[in-house]
Amino acid sequence: MSSRWAVATPFANPARLSRTTPVAPLPDRPRVRAPREMTHRTERLASRSPLMRDALTLLERLATTDVSVTIVGETGTGKDLCAQLLHERSARAYHPFVVFDCSAVAPTLAESELFGHERGSFTGAVSAHLGAFERAHRGTLFLDEIGEFPLELQPRLLRVLESQKVRRVGGSQEYAADVRVVAATNRDLRRAVASAAFRQDLFFRIAAAVVALPPLRDRLDDLPRLIASLLEDVGRGGLVVTDAALELLRGHPWPGNVRELRNVIASASAFIEGDALEPHHLRLDVG
């Protein structure tokens, strides 16, 4: 694990609501049999790579806590799967898991989408809107691509995280927002802090613990397991991957990581007529 992403600390229903009183404490961590989707996620993340196994061990330990976690890694390494795993293995598992993609929301809409707004707070606000914080109440809020979050809104985000209360745009009342925050980024947030592109106090708040995911090129021993899982996803679970095809895949640099591999396997499955995946089925320019 890269030293620049060392762990910063030791291990340690989306219905419309009107909350002005303290929320009840969370229940004990649920001890239930994992649903099929959780099992499949665990299988997808399973690895023979020491780097990946260290990351998964850390995730398992952090799941039993309520500290804020930031998952770092290149695009396509599975940061979203790890965030869901953290939620599903936590005491908040029976409550919402809400995703807020900081890179997909225009800065002018980010405030309303994250914190909500009251009716009439701006032109077009014909009704009250619950933001991501309220929808994630008592559950987990996944702030994907946190490095893209608008700098001008970062003080307000920090205030909500510290107080666990949110005030909608155009409103005066505060609502409970008891959430566990998991963030993800492919950026070097320490460098962003040094260049004043990201607030240092917010960085310390969301990165109480940091988990770094290795790129696919550093865990090529996992290719057979990943390919088998991806073939199953597209309904071709019985296919055999020839040695020549596997060798070709091992030689690819995988700039898009597991996401790129998923696209390559999905594309190849459309051309296979027999029971084996051969080199000529693979298009390594579609990732």
PDB file of C-alpha atoms in Angstrom:
ATOM      1  CA  MET A   1       0.000   0.000   0.000  1.00  0.00           C
ATOM      2  CA  SER A   2       1.443   3.373  -1.009  1.00  0.00           C
ATOM      3  CA  SER A   3       2.724   5.411   1.910  1.00  0.00           C
ATOM      4  CA  ARG A   4       0.952   8.557   0.731  1.00  0.00           C
ATOM      5  CA  TRP A   5      -2.344   6.815   1.410  1.00  0.00           C
ATOM      6  CA  ALA A   6      -1.410   5.421   4.814  1.00  0.00           C
ATOM      7  CA  VAL A   7      -4.313   4.931   7.193  1.00  0.00           C
ATOM      8  CA  ALA A   8      -4.789   8.153   9.123  1.00  0.00           C
ATOM      9  CA  THR A   9      -6.040   6.611  12.363  1.00  0.00           C
ATOM     10  CA  PRO A  10      -5.770   3.275  14.159  1.00  0.00           C
ATOM     11  CA  PHE A  11      -8.376   0.643  13.418  1.00  0.00           C
ATOM     12  CA  ALA A  12     -10.821   1.553  15.268  1.00  0.00           C
ATOM     13  CA  ASN A  13     -36.419   4.441   4.823  1.00  0.00           C
ATOM     14  CA  PRO A  14     -35.978   7.284   2.517  1.00  0.00           C
ATOM     15  CA  ALA A  15     -39.514   8.528   3.365  1.00  0.00           C
ATOM     16  CA  ARG A  16     -40.276  12.188   3.892  1.00  0.00           C
ATOM     17  CA  LEU A  17     -39.438  12.948   7.512  1.00  0.00           C
ATOM     18  CA  SER A  18     -39.669  15.842   9.924  1.00  0.00           C
ATOM     19  CA  ARG A  19     -36.967  15.207  12.488  1.00  0.00           C
ATOM     20  CA  THR A  20     -36.268  17.631  15.302  1.00  0.00           C
ATOM     21  CA  THR A  21     -35.481  15.169  18.109  1.00  0.00           C
ATOM     22  CA  PRO A  22     -32.435  12.934  18.562  1.00  0.00           C
ATOM     23  CA  VAL A  23     -32.606   9.669  16.659  1.00  0.00           C
ATOM     24  CA  ALA A  24     -32.623   6.307  18.381  1.00  0.00           C
ATOM     25  CA  PRO A  25     -29.281   4.496  18.637  1.00  0.00           C
ATOM     26  CA  LEU A  26     -28.391   2.113  15.860  1.00  0.00           C
ATOM     27  CA  PRO A  27     -29.104  -1.575  16.462  1.00  0.00           C
ATOM     28  CA  ASP A  28     -26.328  -4.080  16.953  1.00  0.00           C
ATOM     29  CA  ARG A  29     -24.559  -5.224  13.816  1.00  0.00           C
ATOM     30  CA  PRO A  30     -27.002  -7.588  12.082  1.00  0.00           C
ATOM     31  CA  ARG A  31     -26.008 -11.235  12.145  1.00  0.00           C
ATOM     32  CA  VAL A  32     -27.890 -12.568   9.164  1.00  0.00           C
ATOM     33  CA  ARG A  33     -27.015 -14.768   6.257  1.00  0.00           C
ATOM     34  CA  ALA A  34     -25.604 -12.713   3.419  1.00  0.00           C
ATOM     35  CA  PRO A  35     -27.966 -12.203   0.457  1.00  0.00           C
ATOM     36  CA  ARG A  36     -26.902 -13.456  -2.960  1.00  0.00           C
ATOM     37  CA  GLU A  37     -25.804 -10.003  -4.157  1.00  0.00           C
ATOM     38  CA  MET A  38     -23.494  -9.604  -1.146  1.00  0.00           C
ATOM     39  CA  THR A  39     -21.981 -13.027  -1.734  1.00  0.00           C
ATOM     40  CA  HIS A  40     -21.419 -12.206  -5.394  1.00  0.00           C
ATOM     41  CA  ARG A  41     -19.781  -8.904  -4.455  1.00  0.00           C
ATOM     42  CA  THR A  42     -17.469 -10.686  -2.061  1.00  0.00           C
ATOM     43  CA  GLU A  43     -16.537 -13.180  -4.772  1.00  0.00           C
ATOM     44  CA  ARG A  44     -15.787 -10.341  -7.205  1.00  0.00           C
ATOM     45  CA  LEU A  45     -13.476  -8.698  -4.689  1.00  0.00           C
ATOM     46  CA  ALA A  46     -11.726 -11.918  -3.628  1.00  0.00           C
ATOM     47  CA  SER A  47      -8.064 -11.827  -4.573  1.00  0.00           C
ATOM     48  CA  ARG A  48      -4.739 -13.647  -4.506  1.00  0.00           C
ATOM     49  CA  SER A  49      -2.909 -10.314  -4.554  1.00  0.00           C
ATOM     50  CA  PRO A  50      -1.331  -9.387  -1.186  1.00  0.00           C
ATOM     51  CA  LEU A  51      -2.173  -5.710  -1.814  1.00  0.00           C
ATOM     52  CA  MET A  52      -5.831  -6.439  -2.499  1.00  0.00           C
ATOM     53  CA  ARG A  53      -6.102  -8.904   0.362  1.00  0.00           C
ATOM     54  CA  ASP A  54      -4.666  -6.312   2.747  1.00  0.00           C
ATOM     55  CA  ALA A  55      -7.239  -3.799   1.506  1.00  0.00           C
ATOM     56  CA  LEU A  56     -10.097  -6.283   2.016  1.00  0.00           C
ATOM     57  CA  THR A  57      -8.895  -7.175   5.504  1.00  0.00           C
ATOM     58  CA  LEU A  58      -8.876  -3.496   6.394  1.00  0.00           C
ATOM     59  CA  LEU A  59     -12.372  -3.068   4.938  1.00  0.00           C
ATOM     60  CA  GLU A  60     -13.673  -5.929   7.062  1.00  0.00           C
ATOM     61  CA  ARG A  61     -12.241  -4.348  10.209  1.00  0.00           C
ATOM     62  CA  LEU A  62     -13.565  -0.899   9.358  1.00  0.00           C
ATOM     63  CA  ALA A  63     -17.051  -2.274   8.644  1.00  0.00           C
ATOM     64  CA  THR A  64     -17.508  -2.988  12.349  1.00  0.00           C
ATOM     65  CA  THR A  65     -16.812   0.666  13.204  1.00  0.00           C
ATOM     66  CA  ASP A  66     -18.600   3.878  12.296  1.00  0.00           C
ATOM     67  CA  VAL A  67     -15.571   5.914  11.214  1.00  0.00           C
ATOM     68  CA  SER A  68     -15.547   7.776   7.917  1.00  0.00           C
ATOM     69  CA  VAL A  69     -13.617   5.919   5.208  1.00  0.00           C
ATOM     70  CA  THR A  70     -12.091   7.142   1.968  1.00  0.00           C
ATOM     71  CA  ILE A  71     -11.377   4.525  -0.708  1.00  0.00           C
ATOM     72  CA  VAL A  72      -8.696   5.525  -3.207  1.00  0.00           C
ATOM     73  CA  GLY A  73      -7.683   3.906  -6.458  1.00  0.00           C
ATOM     74  CA  GLU A  74      -7.655   4.299 -10.206  1.00  0.00           C
ATOM     75  CA  THR A  75     -10.905   4.427 -12.153  1.00  0.00           C
ATOM     76  CA  GLY A  76     -12.453   0.978 -12.481  1.00  0.00           C
ATOM     77  CA  THR A  77     -10.728  -0.703  -9.532  1.00  0.00           C
ATOM     78  CA  GLY A  78     -13.970  -1.457  -7.668  1.00  0.00           C
ATOM     79  CA  LYS A  79     -14.277   1.424  -5.211  1.00  0.00           C
ATOM     80  CA  ASP A  80     -18.086   1.330  -5.453  1.00  0.00           C
ATOM     81  CA  LEU A  81     -18.179  -2.412  -4.655  1.00  0.00           C
ATOM     82  CA  CYS A  82     -15.993  -1.832  -1.609  1.00  0.00           C
ATOM     83  CA  ALA A  83     -18.266   0.967  -0.404  1.00  0.00           C
ATOM     84  CA  GLN A  84     -21.304  -1.333  -0.678  1.00  0.00           C
ATOM     85  CA  LEU A  85     -19.423  -4.071   1.151  1.00  0.00           C
ATOM     86  CA  LEU A  86     -18.621  -1.670   3.986  1.00  0.00           C
ATOM     87  CA  HIS A  87     -22.312  -0.815   4.286  1.00  0.00           C
ATOM     88  CA  GLU A  88     -23.584  -4.395   4.080  1.00  0.00           C
ATOM     89  CA  ARG A  89     -21.187  -5.605   6.772  1.00  0.00           C
ATOM     90  CA  SER A  90     -22.012  -2.723   9.128  1.00  0.00           C
ATOM     91  CA  ALA A  91     -24.653  -2.097  11.783  1.00  0.00           C
ATOM     92  CA  ARG A  92     -26.342   0.214   9.255  1.00  0.00           C
ATOM     93  CA  ALA A  93     -26.998  -2.557   6.746  1.00  0.00           C
ATOM     94  CA  TYR A  94     -30.793  -2.478   7.144  1.00  0.00           C
ATOM     95  CA  HIS A  95     -30.886   1.253   6.393  1.00  0.00           C
ATOM     96  CA  PRO A  96     -30.348   3.089   3.076  1.00  0.00           C
ATOM     97  CA  PHE A  97     -27.191   3.063   1.018  1.00  0.00           C
ATOM     98  CA  VAL A  98     -27.308   6.307  -0.969  1.00  0.00           C
ATOM     99  CA  VAL A  99     -24.855   7.162  -3.746  1.00  0.00           C
ATOM    100  CA  PHE A 100     -23.992  10.771  -4.551  1.00  0.00           C
ATOM    101  CA  ASP A 101     -21.680  11.078  -7.552  1.00  0.00           C
ATOM    102  CA  CYS A 102     -19.851  14.364  -7.090  1.00  0.00           C
ATOM    103  CA  SER A 103     -18.605  14.320 -10.692  1.00  0.00           C
ATOM    104  CA  ALA A 104     -22.038  13.805 -12.256  1.00  0.00           C
ATOM    105  CA  VAL A 105     -23.925  16.710 -10.670  1.00  0.00           C
ATOM    106  CA  ALA A 106     -23.524  20.266 -11.930  1.00  0.00           C
ATOM    107  CA  PRO A 107     -22.124  22.612  -9.250  1.00  0.00           C
ATOM    108  CA  THR A 108     -25.299  24.701  -9.420  1.00  0.00           C
ATOM    109  CA  LEU A 109     -27.394  21.638  -8.517  1.00  0.00           C
ATOM    110  CA  ALA A 110     -25.041  19.935  -6.073  1.00  0.00           C
ATOM    111  CA  GLU A 111     -26.271  21.909  -3.053  1.00  0.00           C
ATOM    112  CA  SER A 112     -29.923  21.017  -3.646  1.00  0.00           C
ATOM    113  CA  GLU A 113     -29.216  17.367  -4.522  1.00  0.00           C
ATOM    114  CA  LEU A 114     -27.040  16.795  -1.454  1.00  0.00           C
ATOM    115  CA  PHE A 115     -28.792  18.916   1.177  1.00  0.00           C
ATOM    116  CA  GLY A 116     -32.326  19.162  -0.261  1.00  0.00           C
ATOM    117  CA  HIS A 117     -34.472  22.249  -0.764  1.00  0.00           C
ATOM    118  CA  GLU A 118     -37.761  23.695   0.407  1.00  0.00           C
ATOM    119  CA  ARG A 119     -40.694  24.527  -1.810  1.00  0.00           C
ATOM    120  CA  GLY A 120     -40.292  27.940  -3.412  1.00  0.00           C
ATOM    121  CA  SER A 121     -36.630  28.249  -2.477  1.00  0.00           C
ATOM    122  CA  PHE A 122     -35.770  28.990  -6.122  1.00  0.00           C
ATOM    123  CA  THR A 123     -37.463  29.142  -9.497  1.00  0.00           C
ATOM    124  CA  GLY A 124     -38.829  25.725 -10.365  1.00  0.00           C
ATOM    125  CA  ALA A 125     -38.845  24.427  -6.764  1.00  0.00           C
ATOM    126  CA  VAL A 126     -42.532  23.512  -6.818  1.00  0.00           C
ATOM    127  CA  SER A 127     -42.211  21.082  -3.899  1.00  0.00           C
ATOM    128  CA  ALA A 128     -39.834  20.209  -1.078  1.00  0.00           C
ATOM    129  CA  HIS A 129     -36.993  17.871  -2.030  1.00  0.00           C
ATOM    130  CA  LEU A 130     -35.078  15.515   0.243  1.00  0.00           C
ATOM    131  CA  GLY A 131     -31.359  15.587  -0.442  1.00  0.00           C
ATOM    132  CA  ALA A 132     -28.965  12.672  -0.255  1.00  0.00           C
ATOM    133  CA  PHE A 133     -28.208  13.272   3.425  1.00  0.00           C
ATOM    134  CA  GLU A 134     -31.828  12.903   4.509  1.00  0.00           C
ATOM    135  CA  ARG A 135     -32.409   9.918   2.251  1.00  0.00           C
ATOM    136  CA  ALA A 136     -29.370   8.212   3.807  1.00  0.00           C
ATOM    137  CA  HIS A 137     -30.526   8.846   7.396  1.00  0.00           C
ATOM    138  CA  ARG A 138     -29.268   6.057   9.697  1.00  0.00           C
ATOM    139  CA  GLY A 139     -27.558   4.412   6.736  1.00  0.00           C
ATOM    140  CA  THR A 140     -24.491   5.083   4.588  1.00  0.00           C
ATOM    141  CA  LEU A 141     -23.858   7.986   2.227  1.00  0.00           C
ATOM    142  CA  PHE A 142     -21.353   7.135  -0.507  1.00  0.00           C
ATOM    143  CA  LEU A 143     -19.704  10.283  -1.857  1.00  0.00           C
ATOM    144  CA  ASP A 144     -18.228   9.003  -5.099  1.00  0.00           C
ATOM    145  CA  GLU A 145     -15.453  11.056  -6.723  1.00  0.00           C
ATOM    146  CA  ILE A 146     -15.268  13.332  -3.677  1.00  0.00           C
ATOM    147  CA  GLY A 147     -12.264  15.067  -5.220  1.00  0.00           C
ATOM    148  CA  GLU A 148     -14.652  16.721  -7.706  1.00  0.00           C
ATOM    149  CA  PHE A 149     -16.900  18.226  -5.013  1.00  0.00           C
ATOM    150  CA  PRO A 150     -17.206  22.018  -5.493  1.00  0.00           C
ATOM    151  CA  LEU A 151     -14.783  23.927  -3.292  1.00  0.00           C
ATOM    152  CA  GLU A 152     -17.376  26.574  -2.438  1.00  0.00           C
ATOM    153  CA  LEU A 153     -19.702  23.944  -0.939  1.00  0.00           C
ATOM    154  CA  GLN A 154     -17.056  22.126   1.079  1.00  0.00           C
ATOM    155  CA  PRO A 155     -17.536  24.262   4.251  1.00  0.00           C
ATOM    156  CA  ARG A 156     -21.235  23.381   4.288  1.00  0.00           C
ATOM    157  CA  LEU A 157     -20.513  19.696   3.740  1.00  0.00           C
ATOM    158  CA  LEU A 158     -18.059  19.762   6.643  1.00  0.00           C
ATOM    159  CA  ARG A 159     -20.628  21.474   8.882  1.00  0.00           C
ATOM    160  CA  VAL A 160     -23.253  18.800   8.154  1.00  0.00           C
ATOM    161  CA  LEU A 161     -20.762  16.003   8.781  1.00  0.00           C
ATOM    162  CA  GLU A 162     -19.755  17.531  12.106  1.00  0.00           C
ATOM    163  CA  SER A 163     -23.276  18.311  13.357  1.00  0.00           C
ATOM    164  CA  GLN A 164     -25.156  15.364  11.779  1.00  0.00           C
ATOM    165  CA  LYS A 165     -27.875  17.874  10.935  1.00  0.00           C
ATOM    166  CA  VAL A 166     -28.841  19.320   7.588  1.00  0.00           C
ATOM    167  CA  ARG A 167     -30.689  22.483   6.610  1.00  0.00           C
ATOM    168  CA  ARG A 168     -32.365  22.402   3.227  1.00  0.00           C
ATOM    169  CA  VAL A 169     -31.763  25.174   0.716  1.00  0.00           C
ATOM    170  CA  GLY A 170     -34.229  27.956   1.438  1.00  0.00           C
ATOM    171  CA  GLY A 171     -35.189  26.525   4.826  1.00  0.00           C
ATOM    172  CA  SER A 172     -34.548  27.391   8.458  1.00  0.00           C
ATOM    173  CA  GLN A 173     -35.329  24.067  10.151  1.00  0.00           C
ATOM    174  CA  GLU A 174     -32.603  21.476  10.726  1.00  0.00           C
ATOM    175  CA  TYR A 175     -33.214  17.778  10.123  1.00  0.00           C
ATOM    176  CA  ALA A 176     -31.346  14.816  11.517  1.00  0.00           C
ATOM    177  CA  ALA A 177     -28.777  13.331   9.164  1.00  0.00           C
ATOM    178  CA  ASP A 178     -27.226  10.425  11.050  1.00  0.00           C
ATOM    179  CA  VAL A 179     -25.076   8.935   8.310  1.00  0.00           C
ATOM    180  CA  ARG A 180     -21.836   7.038   7.982  1.00  0.00           C
ATOM    181  CA  VAL A 181     -19.841   8.623   5.171  1.00  0.00           C
ATOM    182  CA  VAL A 182     -17.798   6.564   2.739  1.00  0.00           C
ATOM    183  CA  ALA A 183     -15.979   8.539   0.062  1.00  0.00           C
ATOM    184  CA  ALA A 184     -14.047   7.473  -3.018  1.00  0.00           C
ATOM    185  CA  THR A 185     -11.628   9.209  -5.335  1.00  0.00           C
ATOM    186  CA  ASN A 186      -9.053   8.547  -8.029  1.00  0.00           C
ATOM    187  CA  ARG A 187      -7.289  11.802  -7.166  1.00  0.00           C
ATOM    188  CA  ASP A 188      -4.459  12.449  -4.734  1.00  0.00           C
ATOM    189  CA  LEU A 189      -6.381  14.422  -2.107  1.00  0.00           C
ATOM    190  CA  ARG A 190      -3.225  15.286  -0.182  1.00  0.00           C
ATOM    191  CA  ARG A 191      -1.892  17.030  -3.280  1.00  0.00           C
ATOM    192  CA  ALA A 192      -5.269  18.732  -3.766  1.00  0.00           C
ATOM    193  CA  VAL A 193      -5.098  19.994  -0.170  1.00  0.00           C
ATOM    194  CA  ALA A 194      -1.552  21.293  -0.746  1.00  0.00           C
ATOM    195  CA  SER A 195      -2.737  23.229  -3.819  1.00  0.00           C
ATOM    196  CA  ALA A 196      -5.802  24.616  -1.979  1.00  0.00           C
ATOM    197  CA  ALA A 197      -8.152  22.690  -4.305  1.00  0.00           C
ATOM    198  CA  PHE A 198      -9.575  20.722  -1.371  1.00  0.00           C
ATOM    199  CA  ARG A 199     -10.103  21.816   2.221  1.00  0.00           C
ATOM    200  CA  GLN A 200      -7.721  20.261   4.721  1.00  0.00           C
ATOM    201  CA  ASP A 201     -10.333  20.109   7.506  1.00  0.00           C
ATOM    202  CA  LEU A 202     -12.763  18.281   5.220  1.00  0.00           C
ATOM    203  CA  PHE A 203     -10.021  15.881   4.160  1.00  0.00           C
ATOM    204  CA  PHE A 204      -9.292  14.953   7.776  1.00  0.00           C
ATOM    205  CA  ARG A 205     -13.031  14.513   8.437  1.00  0.00           C
ATOM    206  CA  ILE A 206     -13.742  12.117   5.544  1.00  0.00           C
ATOM    207  CA  ALA A 207     -10.408  10.276   5.671  1.00  0.00           C
ATOM    208  CA  ALA A 208     -10.367   9.030   9.249  1.00  0.00           C
ATOM    209  CA  ALA A 209      -9.272   5.811   7.551  1.00  0.00           C
ATOM    210  CA  VAL A 210      -8.012   5.343   3.997  1.00  0.00           C
ATOM    211  CA  VAL A 211      -8.174   2.130   1.964  1.00  0.00           C
ATOM    212  CA  ALA A 212      -6.096   1.927  -1.236  1.00  0.00           C
ATOM    213  CA  LEU A 213      -7.113  -0.457  -4.032  1.00  0.00           C
ATOM    214  CA  PRO A 214      -4.401  -1.741  -6.396  1.00  0.00           C
ATOM    215  CA  PRO A 215      -4.840  -1.492 -10.187  1.00  0.00           C
ATOM    216  CA  LEU A 216      -5.607  -4.647 -12.159  1.00  0.00           C
ATOM    217  CA  ARG A 217      -2.095  -4.693 -13.681  1.00  0.00           C
ATOM    218  CA  ASP A 218      -0.760  -5.318 -10.159  1.00  0.00           C
ATOM    219  CA  ARG A 219      -3.103  -8.247  -9.503  1.00  0.00           C
ATOM    220  CA  LEU A 220      -2.984 -10.251 -12.739  1.00  0.00           C
ATOM    221  CA  ASP A 221      -3.181 -13.533 -10.800  1.00  0.00           C
ATOM    222  CA  ASP A 222      -6.829 -12.625 -10.212  1.00  0.00           C
ATOM    223  CA  LEU A 223      -7.669 -12.642 -13.942  1.00  0.00           C
ATOM    224  CA  PRO A 224      -9.023 -16.241 -14.089  1.00  0.00           C
ATOM    225  CA  ARG A 225     -11.350 -15.649 -11.109  1.00  0.00           C
ATOM    226  CA  LEU A 226     -12.523 -12.269 -12.432  1.00  0.00           C
ATOM    227  CA  ILE A 227     -13.122 -13.597 -15.949  1.00  0.00           C
ATOM    228  CA  ALA A 228     -15.160 -16.526 -14.622  1.00  0.00           C
ATOM    229  CA  SER A 229     -17.310 -14.147 -12.560  1.00  0.00           C
ATOM    230  CA  LEU A 230     -17.824 -11.760 -15.479  1.00  0.00           C
ATOM    231  CA  LEU A 231     -18.735 -14.611 -17.846  1.00  0.00           C
ATOM    232  CA  GLU A 232     -21.327 -15.735 -15.324  1.00  0.00           C
ATOM    233  CA  ASP A 233     -22.729 -12.193 -15.272  1.00  0.00           C
ATOM    234  CA  VAL A 234     -23.407 -12.337 -19.020  1.00  0.00           C
ATOM    235  CA  GLY A 235     -24.878 -15.830 -18.926  1.00  0.00           C
ATOM    236  CA  ARG A 236     -21.835 -17.649 -20.302  1.00  0.00           C
ATOM    237  CA  GLY A 237     -20.605 -19.231 -17.097  1.00  0.00           C
ATOM    238  CA  GLY A 238     -19.747 -22.576 -18.694  1.00  0.00           C
ATOM    239  CA  LEU A 239     -17.186 -21.185 -21.129  1.00  0.00           C
ATOM    240  CA  VAL A 240     -13.576 -22.322 -21.018  1.00  0.00           C
ATOM    241  CA  VAL A 241     -10.885 -19.638 -21.320  1.00  0.00           C
ATOM    242  CA  THR A 242      -7.995 -20.986 -23.377  1.00  0.00           C
ATOM    243  CA  ASP A 243      -4.392 -20.504 -22.273  1.00  0.00           C
ATOM    244  CA  ALA A 244      -3.728 -18.393 -25.359  1.00  0.00           C
ATOM    245  CA  ALA A 245      -6.629 -16.057 -24.540  1.00  0.00           C
ATOM    246  CA  LEU A 246      -5.530 -15.752 -20.943  1.00  0.00           C
ATOM    247  CA  GLU A 247      -1.974 -14.989 -22.021  1.00  0.00           C
ATOM    248  CA  LEU A 248      -3.249 -12.221 -24.305  1.00  0.00           C
ATOM    249  CA  LEU A 249      -5.267 -10.734 -21.455  1.00  0.00           C
ATOM    250  CA  ARG A 250      -2.276 -10.895 -19.117  1.00  0.00           C
ATOM    251  CA  GLY A 251      -0.228  -8.839 -21.569  1.00  0.00           C
ATOM    252  CA  HIS A 252      -2.721  -5.979 -21.727  1.00  0.00           C
ATOM    253  CA  PRO A 253      -1.947  -2.886 -19.542  1.00  0.00           C
ATOM    254  CA  TRP A 254      -5.593  -2.470 -18.387  1.00  0.00           C
ATOM    255  CA  PRO A 255      -5.760   1.322 -18.032  1.00  0.00           C
ATOM    256  CA  GLY A 256      -9.477   0.958 -17.255  1.00  0.00           C
ATOM    257  CA  ASN A 257      -8.902  -1.824 -14.712  1.00  0.00           C
ATOM    258  CA  VAL A 258     -11.741  -4.224 -13.848  1.00  0.00           C
ATOM    259  CA  ARG A 259     -14.332  -2.013 -15.550  1.00  0.00           C
ATOM    260  CA  GLU A 260     -12.394  -2.306 -18.798  1.00  0.00           C
ATOM    261  CA  LEU A 261     -12.115  -6.083 -18.330  1.00  0.00           C
ATOM    262  CA  ARG A 262     -15.885  -6.278 -17.847  1.00  0.00           C
ATOM    263  CA  ASN A 263     -16.459  -4.520 -21.186  1.00  0.00           C
ATOM    264  CA  VAL A 264     -13.927  -6.735 -22.983  1.00  0.00           C
ATOM    265  CA  ILE A 265     -15.534  -9.940 -21.662  1.00  0.00           C
ATOM    266  CA  ALA A 266     -19.055  -8.736 -22.427  1.00  0.00           C
ATOM    267  CA  SER A 267     -18.016  -7.906 -25.982  1.00  0.00           C
ATOM    268  CA  ALA A 268     -16.217 -11.227 -26.464  1.00  0.00           C
ATOM    269  CA  SER A 269     -19.204 -13.238 -25.224  1.00  0.00           C
ATOM    270  CA  ALA A 270     -21.286 -11.926 -28.124  1.00  0.00           C
ATOM    271  CA  PHE A 271     -18.945 -13.538 -30.677  1.00  0.00           C
ATOM    272  CA  ILE A 272     -18.419 -16.946 -29.077  1.00  0.00           C
ATOM    273  CA  GLU A 273     -20.353 -19.760 -30.770  1.00  0.00           C
ATOM    274  CA  GLY A 274     -18.614 -22.730 -29.163  1.00  0.00           C
ATOM    275  CA  ASP A 275     -17.673 -23.479 -25.587  1.00  0.00           C
ATOM    276  CA  ALA A 276     -14.287 -21.718 -25.404  1.00  0.00           C
ATOM    277  CA  LEU A 277     -13.073 -18.135 -25.305  1.00  0.00           C
ATOM    278  CA  GLU A 278     -10.255 -17.811 -27.862  1.00  0.00           C
ATOM    279  CA  PRO A 279      -7.852 -14.937 -28.613  1.00  0.00           C
ATOM    280  CA  HIS A 280      -9.745 -13.972 -31.788  1.00  0.00           C
ATOM    281  CA  HIS A 281     -12.859 -13.291 -29.703  1.00  0.00           C
ATOM    282  CA  LEU A 282     -11.107 -10.555 -27.746  1.00  0.00           C
ATOM    283  CA  ARG A 283     -11.179  -6.919 -28.747  1.00  0.00           C
ATOM    284  CA  LEU A 284      -8.853  -5.056 -26.432  1.00  0.00           C
ATOM    285  CA  ASP A 285      -9.819  -1.683 -27.875  1.00  0.00           C
ATOM    286  CA  VAL A 286     -13.342  -1.655 -26.448  1.00  0.00           C
ATOM    287  CA  GLY A 287     -12.489  -1.092 -22.770  1.00  0.00           C
TER     288      GLY A 287
END
